[in-house]
XYZ file of C-alpha atoms in Angstrom:
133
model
C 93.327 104.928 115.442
C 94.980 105.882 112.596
C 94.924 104.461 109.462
C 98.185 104.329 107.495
C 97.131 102.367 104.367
C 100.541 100.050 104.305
C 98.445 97.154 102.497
C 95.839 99.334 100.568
C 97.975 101.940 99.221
C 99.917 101.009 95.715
C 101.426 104.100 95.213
C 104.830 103.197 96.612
C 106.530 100.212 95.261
C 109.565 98.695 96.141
C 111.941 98.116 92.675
C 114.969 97.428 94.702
C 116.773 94.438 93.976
C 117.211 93.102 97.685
C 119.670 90.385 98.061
C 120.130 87.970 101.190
C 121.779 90.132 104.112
C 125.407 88.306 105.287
C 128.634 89.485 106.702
C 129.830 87.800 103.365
C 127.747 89.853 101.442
C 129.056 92.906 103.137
C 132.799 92.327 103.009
C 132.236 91.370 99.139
C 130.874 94.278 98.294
C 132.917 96.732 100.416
C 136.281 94.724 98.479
C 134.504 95.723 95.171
C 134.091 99.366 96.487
C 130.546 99.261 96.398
C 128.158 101.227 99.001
C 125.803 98.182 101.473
C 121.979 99.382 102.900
C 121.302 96.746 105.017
C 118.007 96.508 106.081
C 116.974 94.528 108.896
C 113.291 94.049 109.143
C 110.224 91.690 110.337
C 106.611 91.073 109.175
C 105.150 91.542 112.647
C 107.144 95.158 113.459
C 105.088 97.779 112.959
C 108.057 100.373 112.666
C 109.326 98.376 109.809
C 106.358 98.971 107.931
C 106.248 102.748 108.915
C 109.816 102.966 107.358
C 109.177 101.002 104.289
C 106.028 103.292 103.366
C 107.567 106.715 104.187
C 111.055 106.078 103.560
C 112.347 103.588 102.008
C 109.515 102.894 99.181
C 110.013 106.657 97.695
C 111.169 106.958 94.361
C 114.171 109.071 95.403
C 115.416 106.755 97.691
C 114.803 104.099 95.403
C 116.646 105.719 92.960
C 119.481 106.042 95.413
C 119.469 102.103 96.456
C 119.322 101.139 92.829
C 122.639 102.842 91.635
C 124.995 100.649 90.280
C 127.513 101.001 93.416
C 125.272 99.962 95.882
C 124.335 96.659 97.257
C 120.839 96.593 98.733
C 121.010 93.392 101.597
C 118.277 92.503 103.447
C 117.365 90.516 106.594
C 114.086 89.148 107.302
C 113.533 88.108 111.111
C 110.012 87.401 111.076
C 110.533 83.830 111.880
C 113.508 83.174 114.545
C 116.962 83.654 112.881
C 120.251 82.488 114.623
C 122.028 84.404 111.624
C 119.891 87.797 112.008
C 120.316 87.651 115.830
C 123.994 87.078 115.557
C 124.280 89.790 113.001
C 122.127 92.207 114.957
C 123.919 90.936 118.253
C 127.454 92.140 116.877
C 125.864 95.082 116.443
C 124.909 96.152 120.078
C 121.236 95.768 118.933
C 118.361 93.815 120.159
C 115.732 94.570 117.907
C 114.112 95.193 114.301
C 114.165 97.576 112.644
C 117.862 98.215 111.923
C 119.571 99.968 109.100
C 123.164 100.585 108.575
C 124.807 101.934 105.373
C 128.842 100.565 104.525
C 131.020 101.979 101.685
C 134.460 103.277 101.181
C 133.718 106.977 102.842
C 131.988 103.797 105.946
C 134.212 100.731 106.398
C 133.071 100.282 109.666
C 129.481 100.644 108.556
C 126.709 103.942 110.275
C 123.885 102.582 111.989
C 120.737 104.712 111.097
C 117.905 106.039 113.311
C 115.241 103.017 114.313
C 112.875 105.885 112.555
C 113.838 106.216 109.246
C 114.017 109.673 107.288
C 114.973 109.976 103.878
C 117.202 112.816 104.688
C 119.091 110.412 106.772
C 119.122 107.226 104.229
C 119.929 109.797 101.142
C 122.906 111.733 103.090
C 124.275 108.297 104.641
C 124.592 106.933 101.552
C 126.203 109.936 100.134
C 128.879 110.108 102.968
C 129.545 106.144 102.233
C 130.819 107.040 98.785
C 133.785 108.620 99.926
C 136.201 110.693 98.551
C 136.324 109.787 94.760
C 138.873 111.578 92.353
């Protein structure tokens, strides 16, 4: 088997300032034009951690989720969650991992790929910004 090194390996850190994931959240930000990464994840999913190491832990997509227009939410559904299911539920989706990126350029929010890239994060959260002027 392969070994991927998720608990051994401190070479990628996560800086991001993650803050509880709600529709509240959302809608708050998206009313203060502000770009959302949601990022809806579990312990126990192994693709979760797989997306955390290669994608989302890299300092240029940290960089990205730290700007100052962009809320970082996340929702943890290790343990049963009537609030995660109903959010993931509304959706169309069934399962962890899911990511989807709002903004002004995204009202309606883009769900990302269940395997993350950082291609994918980085130009997602470009096309969220909009047109500015």
């Amino acid at each position: 088997l392969p070994h991927f090194g998720f608990t051994a390996s401190k070479s990628a850190q996560d800086t991001v300032q993650w803050q509880p994931l709600s529709e509240q959240a959302i809608q708050s930000a998206l009313a203060q034009h502000k770009r959302v990464f949601v990022d809806v994840t579990a312990d126990w999913c192994i693709t979760c951690k797989v997306n955390k190491y290669n994608v989302l832990q890299k300092e240029d997509v940290q960089a990205a989720l730290q700007q100052p227009d962009v809320v970082a939410l996340r929702g943890d559904w290790t343990l049963p969650s009537d609030a995660i299911t109903d959010f993931l539920k509304t959706r169309g989706q069934v399962a962890v991992p899911f990511n989807q990126v709002y903004g002004p350029g995204l009202p309606e929010g883009e769900a990302l790929p269940t395997l993350l890239t950082r291609d994918a994060v980085l130009q997602t959260l470009k096309k969220a910004k909009g047109i500015t002027q």
